Amino acid sequence: MIVAIDGPAASGKGTLAKRLADHLGYACLDTGLLYRAVARDVAAWGFRLEDPWAAVAVARGLDPARFEDPELRGAAAGDAASIVARIPQVRAALLSYQRAFARQAPGAVLDGRDIGTVVCPDADVKIFVTASPEVRARRRFSELDARGAGVAYETVLADILARDARDADRAISPLAMAADAMLLDTSNLSIEAAFDAAVGLIKRKIGQ
Ligand code: CDP
Ligand code: CDP
């Protein structure tokens, strides 16, 4: 059983994916971490993020053991990730790892931008999570503020809009809702309410 969760930055897809995976007893993969890790390693080697050769070499040798790096969760890593994510060969190099992860028993939940459209077009359940840019910026701002990052809300909103545009406009695997995905707008939903709504959608889809 494969559950595909896609959506823009700070829509709540990661939180939802983890809650669903715990609930269902499935493995969970935050695929944004793959792109974040590629960008981190390209920069660490001293190459430009736009350099396709460096990025592809890193993507081919990516070590999943090194995804659990707190640095990867930051806003800068997300921006850097969206630059290497535009390189088609990088996306291709990361496909087999994601697909193998998705196929494990008893099931897997993957979240990202192109899980329902490209990585797992045959996923049993596809949910496209969204929220207004202002709500998403407010959420990201609260996270950063709690960490004492000293960043302005307006800056966070501008970053969210810029990353949305970069992800939606790219030629390969753009952020898009699969034709057979179910839409979940979390703008006015708490984490708990979004989880309950998603469980309802899944039950409706697979009839359990
Ligand atoms: O993975 P993604 O970037 O889509 O978002 P996330 O990391 O799951 O959520 C971003 C922030 O919004 C986190 O601090 C969540 O706790 C919060 N959130 C929320 O306030 N309400 C929701 N319904 C979902 C997430
Ligand atoms: O949590 P948030 O939505 O802010 O970011 P993320 O899911 O960690 O993704 C970071 C960046 O990686 C995104 O802005 C995309 O450019 C890229 N990404 C992608 O292209 N495809 C995926 N399946 C996941 C992430």
PDB file of C-alpha atoms and ligand atoms in Angstrom:
ATOM      1  CA  MET A   1       0.000   0.000   0.000  1.00  0.00           C
ATOM      2  CA  ILE A   2       1.456   3.353  -1.046  1.00  0.00           C
ATOM      3  CA  VAL A   3       0.216   6.702   0.252  1.00  0.00           C
ATOM      4  CA  ALA A   4       1.468   9.702  -1.750  1.00  0.00           C
ATOM      5  CA  ILE A   5       1.327  13.133  -0.095  1.00  0.00           C
ATOM      6  CA  ASP A   6       2.284  16.165  -2.169  1.00  0.00           C
ATOM      7  CA  GLY A   7       1.996  19.895  -1.651  1.00  0.00           C
ATOM      8  CA  PRO A   8       3.814  23.213  -1.407  1.00  0.00           C
ATOM      9  CA  ALA A   9       6.176  24.338   1.362  1.00  0.00           C
ATOM     10  CA  ALA A  10       4.702  24.424   4.887  1.00  0.00           C
ATOM     11  CA  SER A  11       1.338  23.065   3.760  1.00  0.00           C
ATOM     12  CA  GLY A  12       1.620  20.502   6.565  1.00  0.00           C
ATOM     13  CA  LYS A  13       2.390  17.512   4.339  1.00  0.00           C
ATOM     14  CA  GLY A  14       5.384  16.307   6.394  1.00  0.00           C
ATOM     15  CA  THR A  15       3.508  16.436   9.687  1.00  0.00           C
ATOM     16  CA  LEU A  16       0.555  14.668   8.096  1.00  0.00           C
ATOM     17  CA  ALA A  17       2.724  12.009   6.424  1.00  0.00           C
ATOM     18  CA  LYS A  18       4.379  11.095   9.738  1.00  0.00           C
ATOM     19  CA  ARG A  19       1.062  10.963  11.609  1.00  0.00           C
ATOM     20  CA  LEU A  20      -0.479   8.756   8.922  1.00  0.00           C
ATOM     21  CA  ALA A  21       2.546   6.457   8.810  1.00  0.00           C
ATOM     22  CA  ASP A  22       2.447   6.021  12.610  1.00  0.00           C
ATOM     23  CA  HIS A  23      -1.286   5.393  12.490  1.00  0.00           C
ATOM     24  CA  LEU A  24      -1.052   2.843   9.670  1.00  0.00           C
ATOM     25  CA  GLY A  25       2.197   1.207  10.841  1.00  0.00           C
ATOM     26  CA  TYR A  26       3.944   2.135   7.576  1.00  0.00           C
ATOM     27  CA  ALA A  27       7.404   3.482   6.818  1.00  0.00           C
ATOM     28  CA  CYS A  28       7.646   7.192   6.019  1.00  0.00           C
ATOM     29  CA  LEU A  29       9.957   9.081   3.653  1.00  0.00           C
ATOM     30  CA  ASP A  30      10.257  12.867   3.495  1.00  0.00           C
ATOM     31  CA  THR A  31      11.584  13.088  -0.072  1.00  0.00           C
ATOM     32  CA  GLY A  32      12.472  16.782   0.352  1.00  0.00           C
ATOM     33  CA  LEU A  33      15.357  15.564   2.498  1.00  0.00           C
ATOM     34  CA  LEU A  34      16.922  13.856  -0.541  1.00  0.00           C
ATOM     35  CA  TYR A  35      17.051  17.131  -2.481  1.00  0.00           C
ATOM     36  CA  ARG A  36      18.184  19.013   0.626  1.00  0.00           C
ATOM     37  CA  ALA A  37      21.013  16.498   1.170  1.00  0.00           C
ATOM     38  CA  VAL A  38      22.133  16.712  -2.476  1.00  0.00           C
ATOM     39  CA  ALA A  39      22.342  20.513  -2.218  1.00  0.00           C
ATOM     40  CA  ARG A  40      24.244  20.297   1.081  1.00  0.00           C
ATOM     41  CA  ASP A  41      26.849  17.922  -0.356  1.00  0.00           C
ATOM     42  CA  VAL A  42      27.272  19.838  -3.642  1.00  0.00           C
ATOM     43  CA  ALA A  43      27.995  22.987  -1.625  1.00  0.00           C
ATOM     44  CA  ALA A  44      30.282  21.087   0.775  1.00  0.00           C
ATOM     45  CA  TRP A  45      32.371  19.931  -2.191  1.00  0.00           C
ATOM     46  CA  GLY A  46      32.703  23.553  -3.278  1.00  0.00           C
ATOM     47  CA  PHE A  47      30.599  23.306  -6.441  1.00  0.00           C
ATOM     48  CA  ARG A  48      27.826  25.637  -7.602  1.00  0.00           C
ATOM     49  CA  LEU A  49      24.309  24.339  -6.946  1.00  0.00           C
ATOM     50  CA  GLU A  50      23.488  24.840 -10.634  1.00  0.00           C
ATOM     51  CA  ASP A  51      26.368  22.556 -11.695  1.00  0.00           C
ATOM     52  CA  PRO A  52      24.589  19.498 -13.154  1.00  0.00           C
ATOM     53  CA  TRP A  53      27.652  17.231 -13.115  1.00  0.00           C
ATOM     54  CA  ALA A  54      28.411  17.771  -9.432  1.00  0.00           C
ATOM     55  CA  ALA A  55      24.746  17.487  -8.450  1.00  0.00           C
ATOM     56  CA  VAL A  56      24.225  14.264 -10.401  1.00  0.00           C
ATOM     57  CA  ALA A  57      27.404  12.707  -8.975  1.00  0.00           C
ATOM     58  CA  VAL A  58      26.206  13.534  -5.460  1.00  0.00           C
ATOM     59  CA  ALA A  59      22.653  12.303  -6.143  1.00  0.00           C
ATOM     60  CA  ARG A  60      23.959   8.963  -7.449  1.00  0.00           C
ATOM     61  CA  GLY A  61      26.047   8.389  -4.340  1.00  0.00           C
ATOM     62  CA  LEU A  62      23.618   9.778  -1.761  1.00  0.00           C
ATOM     63  CA  ASP A  63      23.796   8.023   1.616  1.00  0.00           C
ATOM     64  CA  PRO A  64      20.365   7.790   3.328  1.00  0.00           C
ATOM     65  CA  ALA A  65      22.135   7.469   6.694  1.00  0.00           C
ATOM     66  CA  ARG A  66      23.073  11.120   6.345  1.00  0.00           C
ATOM     67  CA  PHE A  67      19.506  12.473   5.935  1.00  0.00           C
ATOM     68  CA  GLU A  68      19.092  12.945   9.679  1.00  0.00           C
ATOM     69  CA  ASP A  69      21.013  16.216   9.795  1.00  0.00           C
ATOM     70  CA  PRO A  70      19.233  19.070  11.660  1.00  0.00           C
ATOM     71  CA  GLU A  71      20.915  21.530   9.254  1.00  0.00           C
ATOM     72  CA  LEU A  72      18.834  20.039   6.457  1.00  0.00           C
ATOM     73  CA  ARG A  73      15.604  21.305   8.017  1.00  0.00           C
ATOM     74  CA  GLY A  74      16.473  24.993   7.705  1.00  0.00           C
ATOM     75  CA  ALA A  75      15.085  27.512   5.206  1.00  0.00           C
ATOM     76  CA  ALA A  76      18.424  27.913   3.407  1.00  0.00           C
ATOM     77  CA  ALA A  77      18.590  24.159   2.793  1.00  0.00           C
ATOM     78  CA  GLY A  78      15.052  24.252   1.345  1.00  0.00           C
ATOM     79  CA  ASP A  79      15.966  27.021  -1.075  1.00  0.00           C
ATOM     80  CA  ALA A  80      19.158  25.240  -2.094  1.00  0.00           C
ATOM     81  CA  ALA A  81      17.171  22.022  -2.568  1.00  0.00           C
ATOM     82  CA  SER A  82      14.793  23.720  -5.002  1.00  0.00           C
ATOM     83  CA  ILE A  83      17.796  24.699  -7.167  1.00  0.00           C
ATOM     84  CA  VAL A  84      19.241  21.176  -7.546  1.00  0.00           C
ATOM     85  CA  ALA A  85      15.664  19.836  -7.883  1.00  0.00           C
ATOM     86  CA  ARG A  86      15.411  21.592 -11.272  1.00  0.00           C
ATOM     87  CA  ILE A  87      18.142  19.378 -12.760  1.00  0.00           C
ATOM     88  CA  PRO A  88      16.453  16.459 -14.605  1.00  0.00           C
ATOM     89  CA  GLN A  89      19.359  14.025 -14.086  1.00  0.00           C
ATOM     90  CA  VAL A  90      19.269  14.685 -10.337  1.00  0.00           C
ATOM     91  CA  ARG A  91      15.573  13.801 -10.221  1.00  0.00           C
ATOM     92  CA  ALA A  92      16.229  10.680 -12.304  1.00  0.00           C
ATOM     93  CA  ALA A  93      19.073   9.586 -10.013  1.00  0.00           C
ATOM     94  CA  LEU A  94      16.804   9.812  -6.955  1.00  0.00           C
ATOM     95  CA  LEU A  95      13.898   7.868  -8.482  1.00  0.00           C
ATOM     96  CA  SER A  96      14.997   4.288  -7.839  1.00  0.00           C
ATOM     97  CA  TYR A  97      15.656   4.905  -4.122  1.00  0.00           C
ATOM     98  CA  GLN A  98      12.213   6.476  -3.697  1.00  0.00           C
ATOM     99  CA  ARG A  99      10.443   3.730  -5.647  1.00  0.00           C
ATOM    100  CA  ALA A 100      12.202   0.939  -3.733  1.00  0.00           C
ATOM    101  CA  PHE A 101      11.241   2.645  -0.458  1.00  0.00           C
ATOM    102  CA  ALA A 102       7.624   2.916  -1.603  1.00  0.00           C
ATOM    103  CA  ARG A 103       7.387  -0.797  -2.393  1.00  0.00           C
ATOM    104  CA  GLN A 104       8.206  -2.052   1.117  1.00  0.00           C
ATOM    105  CA  ALA A 105       5.712  -4.086   3.156  1.00  0.00           C
ATOM    106  CA  PRO A 106       3.259  -3.489   4.701  1.00  0.00           C
ATOM    107  CA  GLY A 107       3.207  -0.012   3.175  1.00  0.00           C
ATOM    108  CA  ALA A 108       4.843   3.374   2.873  1.00  0.00           C
ATOM    109  CA  VAL A 109       3.907   7.024   3.055  1.00  0.00           C
ATOM    110  CA  LEU A 110       6.019   9.381   0.931  1.00  0.00           C
ATOM    111  CA  ASP A 111       5.723  13.155   0.911  1.00  0.00           C
ATOM    112  CA  GLY A 112       7.112  15.628  -1.599  1.00  0.00           C
ATOM    113  CA  ARG A 113       6.145  17.446  -4.770  1.00  0.00           C
ATOM    114  CA  ASP A 114       5.893  14.727  -7.422  1.00  0.00           C
ATOM    115  CA  ILE A 115       5.064  11.522  -5.550  1.00  0.00           C
ATOM    116  CA  GLY A 116       1.562  11.122  -7.010  1.00  0.00           C
ATOM    117  CA  THR A 117       2.534  12.342 -10.467  1.00  0.00           C
ATOM    118  CA  VAL A 118       5.985  10.849 -11.165  1.00  0.00           C
ATOM    119  CA  VAL A 119       7.520   8.752  -8.368  1.00  0.00           C
ATOM    120  CA  CYS A 120       4.445   6.605  -7.620  1.00  0.00           C
ATOM    121  CA  PRO A 121       1.793   7.286 -10.255  1.00  0.00           C
ATOM    122  CA  ASP A 122       0.118   4.016  -9.185  1.00  0.00           C
ATOM    123  CA  ALA A 123      -0.080   4.944  -5.477  1.00  0.00           C
ATOM    124  CA  ASP A 124      -3.187   3.556  -3.764  1.00  0.00           C
ATOM    125  CA  VAL A 125      -3.958   6.887  -2.123  1.00  0.00           C
ATOM    126  CA  LYS A 126      -2.901  10.369  -3.283  1.00  0.00           C
ATOM    127  CA  ILE A 127      -3.493  13.444  -1.177  1.00  0.00           C
ATOM    128  CA  PHE A 128      -2.530  16.950  -2.311  1.00  0.00           C
ATOM    129  CA  VAL A 129      -2.132  19.100   0.802  1.00  0.00           C
ATOM    130  CA  THR A 130      -2.386  22.834   0.442  1.00  0.00           C
ATOM    131  CA  ALA A 131      -2.944  26.031   2.453  1.00  0.00           C
ATOM    132  CA  SER A 132      -2.916  29.718   1.565  1.00  0.00           C
ATOM    133  CA  PRO A 133       0.549  31.292   1.201  1.00  0.00           C
ATOM    134  CA  GLU A 134      -0.181  33.545   4.205  1.00  0.00           C
ATOM    135  CA  VAL A 135      -1.076  30.601   6.457  1.00  0.00           C
ATOM    136  CA  ARG A 136       1.993  28.681   5.294  1.00  0.00           C
ATOM    137  CA  ALA A 137       4.241  31.686   5.880  1.00  0.00           C
ATOM    138  CA  ARG A 138       2.711  32.181   9.334  1.00  0.00           C
ATOM    139  CA  ARG A 139       3.498  28.538  10.192  1.00  0.00           C
ATOM    140  CA  ARG A 140       7.093  28.754   8.969  1.00  0.00           C
ATOM    141  CA  PHE A 141       7.510  32.104  10.710  1.00  0.00           C
ATOM    142  CA  SER A 142       6.306  30.592  14.019  1.00  0.00           C
ATOM    143  CA  GLU A 143       8.824  27.741  13.696  1.00  0.00           C
ATOM    144  CA  LEU A 144      11.685  30.157  12.977  1.00  0.00           C
ATOM    145  CA  ASP A 145      10.578  32.609  15.649  1.00  0.00           C
ATOM    146  CA  ALA A 146      10.456  29.833  18.260  1.00  0.00           C
ATOM    147  CA  ARG A 147      14.077  29.077  17.404  1.00  0.00           C
ATOM    148  CA  GLY A 148      14.959  32.752  17.839  1.00  0.00           C
ATOM    149  CA  ALA A 149      15.852  33.144  14.158  1.00  0.00           C
ATOM    150  CA  GLY A 150      14.971  36.867  14.200  1.00  0.00           C
ATOM    151  CA  VAL A 151      13.412  36.815  10.731  1.00  0.00           C
ATOM    152  CA  ALA A 152      10.475  39.001   9.615  1.00  0.00           C
ATOM    153  CA  TYR A 153       7.128  37.472   8.588  1.00  0.00           C
ATOM    154  CA  GLU A 154       7.257  39.415   5.289  1.00  0.00           C
ATOM    155  CA  THR A 155      10.616  37.814   4.455  1.00  0.00           C
ATOM    156  CA  VAL A 156       9.252  34.328   5.151  1.00  0.00           C
ATOM    157  CA  LEU A 157       6.199  35.028   2.953  1.00  0.00           C
ATOM    158  CA  ALA A 158       8.407  36.281   0.111  1.00  0.00           C
ATOM    159  CA  ASP A 159      10.566  33.129   0.401  1.00  0.00           C
ATOM    160  CA  ILE A 160       7.500  30.871   0.311  1.00  0.00           C
ATOM    161  CA  LEU A 161       6.140  32.625  -2.800  1.00  0.00           C
ATOM    162  CA  ALA A 162       9.536  32.458  -4.539  1.00  0.00           C
ATOM    163  CA  ARG A 163       9.914  28.734  -3.810  1.00  0.00           C
ATOM    164  CA  ASP A 164       6.304  28.039  -4.928  1.00  0.00           C
ATOM    165  CA  ALA A 165       7.087  29.748  -8.231  1.00  0.00           C
ATOM    166  CA  ARG A 166      10.374  27.869  -8.690  1.00  0.00           C
ATOM    167  CA  ASP A 167       8.709  24.501  -7.943  1.00  0.00           C
ATOM    168  CA  ALA A 168       5.601  25.099 -10.052  1.00  0.00           C
ATOM    169  CA  ASP A 169       7.389  26.606 -13.072  1.00  0.00           C
ATOM    170  CA  ARG A 170      10.160  24.068 -13.612  1.00  0.00           C
ATOM    171  CA  ALA A 171      10.045  21.993 -16.759  1.00  0.00           C
ATOM    172  CA  ILE A 172      10.482  18.607 -15.091  1.00  0.00           C
ATOM    173  CA  SER A 173       8.195  17.187 -12.386  1.00  0.00           C
ATOM    174  CA  PRO A 174       6.709  20.539 -11.403  1.00  0.00           C
ATOM    175  CA  LEU A 175       4.629  20.844  -8.259  1.00  0.00           C
ATOM    176  CA  ALA A 176       1.227  19.734  -9.527  1.00  0.00           C
ATOM    177  CA  MET A 177      -1.784  17.871  -8.255  1.00  0.00           C
ATOM    178  CA  ALA A 178      -2.253  14.446  -9.835  1.00  0.00           C
ATOM    179  CA  ALA A 179      -5.564  14.087 -11.686  1.00  0.00           C
ATOM    180  CA  ASP A 180      -6.598  11.319  -9.276  1.00  0.00           C
ATOM    181  CA  ALA A 181      -5.404  13.032  -6.075  1.00  0.00           C
ATOM    182  CA  MET A 182      -7.717  14.224  -3.295  1.00  0.00           C
ATOM    183  CA  LEU A 183      -7.330  17.846  -2.237  1.00  0.00           C
ATOM    184  CA  LEU A 184      -6.889  18.694   1.450  1.00  0.00           C
ATOM    185  CA  ASP A 185      -6.800  22.414   2.264  1.00  0.00           C
ATOM    186  CA  THR A 186      -5.369  22.796   5.774  1.00  0.00           C
ATOM    187  CA  SER A 187      -5.637  26.619   5.889  1.00  0.00           C
ATOM    188  CA  ASN A 188      -8.226  26.427   8.645  1.00  0.00           C
ATOM    189  CA  LEU A 189      -7.332  23.023  10.074  1.00  0.00           C
ATOM    190  CA  SER A 190      -5.265  22.171  13.134  1.00  0.00           C
ATOM    191  CA  ILE A 191      -2.764  19.324  12.819  1.00  0.00           C
ATOM    192  CA  GLU A 192      -5.284  17.019  14.502  1.00  0.00           C
ATOM    193  CA  ALA A 193      -8.169  18.129  12.250  1.00  0.00           C
ATOM    194  CA  ALA A 194      -6.007  17.691   9.130  1.00  0.00           C
ATOM    195  CA  PHE A 195      -5.097  14.165  10.270  1.00  0.00           C
ATOM    196  CA  ASP A 196      -8.765  13.275  10.888  1.00  0.00           C
ATOM    197  CA  ALA A 197      -9.730  14.665   7.478  1.00  0.00           C
ATOM    198  CA  ALA A 198      -6.956  12.651   5.778  1.00  0.00           C
ATOM    199  CA  VAL A 199      -8.008   9.437   7.537  1.00  0.00           C
ATOM    200  CA  GLY A 200     -11.542  10.115   6.287  1.00  0.00           C
ATOM    201  CA  LEU A 201     -10.284  10.585   2.715  1.00  0.00           C
ATOM    202  CA  ILE A 202      -8.257   7.369   2.874  1.00  0.00           C
ATOM    203  CA  LYS A 203     -11.215   5.387   4.209  1.00  0.00           C
ATOM    204  CA  ARG A 204     -13.390   6.744   1.440  1.00  0.00           C
ATOM    205  CA  LYS A 205     -10.774   5.852  -1.179  1.00  0.00           C
ATOM    206  CA  ILE A 206      -9.899   2.312  -0.090  1.00  0.00           C
ATOM    207  CA  GLY A 207     -13.163   1.516   1.645  1.00  0.00           C
ATOM    208  CA  GLN A 208     -11.811   0.519   5.061  1.00  0.00           C
TER     209      GLN A 208
HETATM  210  O1  CDP B   1       6.179  19.395   5.284  1.00  0.00           O
HETATM  211  P1  CDP B   1       5.645  20.774   5.053  1.00  0.00           P
HETATM  212  O2  CDP B   1       6.705  21.766   4.719  1.00  0.00           O
HETATM  213  O3  CDP B   1       4.516  20.813   4.069  1.00  0.00           O
HETATM  214  O4  CDP B   1       4.982  21.289   6.412  1.00  0.00           O
HETATM  215  P2  CDP B   1       5.191  20.776   7.909  1.00  0.00           P
HETATM  216  O5  CDP B   1       6.621  20.804   8.262  1.00  0.00           O
HETATM  217  O6  CDP B   1       4.437  19.512   8.123  1.00  0.00           O
HETATM  218  O7  CDP B   1       4.393  21.914   8.705  1.00  0.00           O
HETATM  219  C1  CDP B   1       4.899  23.236   8.785  1.00  0.00           C
HETATM  220  C2  CDP B   1       4.511  23.821  10.133  1.00  0.00           C
HETATM  221  O8  CDP B   1       3.099  24.029  10.187  1.00  0.00           O
HETATM  222  C3  CDP B   1       4.868  22.919  11.322  1.00  0.00           C
HETATM  223  O9  CDP B   1       5.330  23.738  12.369  1.00  0.00           O
HETATM  224  C4  CDP B   1       3.538  22.303  11.702  1.00  0.00           C
HETATM  225  O10 CDP B   1       3.469  22.018  13.069  1.00  0.00           O
HETATM  226  C5  CDP B   1       2.555  23.397  11.335  1.00  0.00           C
HETATM  227  N1  CDP B   1       1.228  22.898  10.955  1.00  0.00           N
HETATM  228  C6  CDP B   1       0.090  23.522  11.439  1.00  0.00           C
HETATM  229  O11 CDP B   1       0.229  24.454  12.211  1.00  0.00           O
HETATM  230  N2  CDP B   1      -1.157  23.078  11.099  1.00  0.00           N
HETATM  231  C7  CDP B   1      -1.328  22.071  10.252  1.00  0.00           C
HETATM  232  N3  CDP B   1      -2.543  21.650   9.913  1.00  0.00           N
HETATM  233  C8  CDP B   1      -0.174  21.434   9.733  1.00  0.00           C
HETATM  234  C9  CDP B   1       1.099  21.878  10.096  1.00  0.00           C
HETATM  235  O1  CDP B   2       9.191  21.137   3.809  1.00  0.00           O
HETATM  236  P1  CDP B   2       9.206  21.994   2.581  1.00  0.00           P
HETATM  237  O2  CDP B   2       7.989  21.814   1.760  1.00  0.00           O
HETATM  238  O3  CDP B   2       9.549  23.421   2.849  1.00  0.00           O
HETATM  239  O4  CDP B   2      10.438  21.529   1.692  1.00  0.00           O
HETATM  240  P2  CDP B   2      10.829  20.064   1.216  1.00  0.00           P
HETATM  241  O5  CDP B   2       9.644  19.201   1.031  1.00  0.00           O
HETATM  242  O6  CDP B   2      11.913  19.577   2.111  1.00  0.00           O
HETATM  243  O7  CDP B   2      11.426  20.351  -0.236  1.00  0.00           O
HETATM  244  C1  CDP B   2      12.499  21.225  -0.463  1.00  0.00           C
HETATM  245  C2  CDP B   2      12.604  21.439  -1.961  1.00  0.00           C
HETATM  246  O8  CDP B   2      12.982  20.204  -2.577  1.00  0.00           O
HETATM  247  C3  CDP B   2      11.298  21.836  -2.638  1.00  0.00           C
HETATM  248  O9  CDP B   2      11.106  23.250  -2.680  1.00  0.00           O
HETATM  249  C4  CDP B   2      11.445  21.245  -4.035  1.00  0.00           C
HETATM  250  O10 CDP B   2      12.119  22.117  -4.911  1.00  0.00           O
HETATM  251  C5  CDP B   2      12.321  20.029  -3.821  1.00  0.00           C
HETATM  252  N1  CDP B   2      11.560  18.783  -3.831  1.00  0.00           N
HETATM  253  C6  CDP B   2      11.203  18.260  -5.064  1.00  0.00           C
HETATM  254  O11 CDP B   2      11.496  18.862  -6.093  1.00  0.00           O
HETATM  255  N2  CDP B   2      10.555  17.083  -5.146  1.00  0.00           N
HETATM  256  C7  CDP B   2      10.214  16.407  -4.046  1.00  0.00           C
HETATM  257  N3  CDP B   2       9.599  15.228  -4.162  1.00  0.00           N
HETATM  258  C8  CDP B   2      10.528  16.941  -2.768  1.00  0.00           C
HETATM  259  C9  CDP B   2      11.189  18.148  -2.695  1.00  0.00           C
END
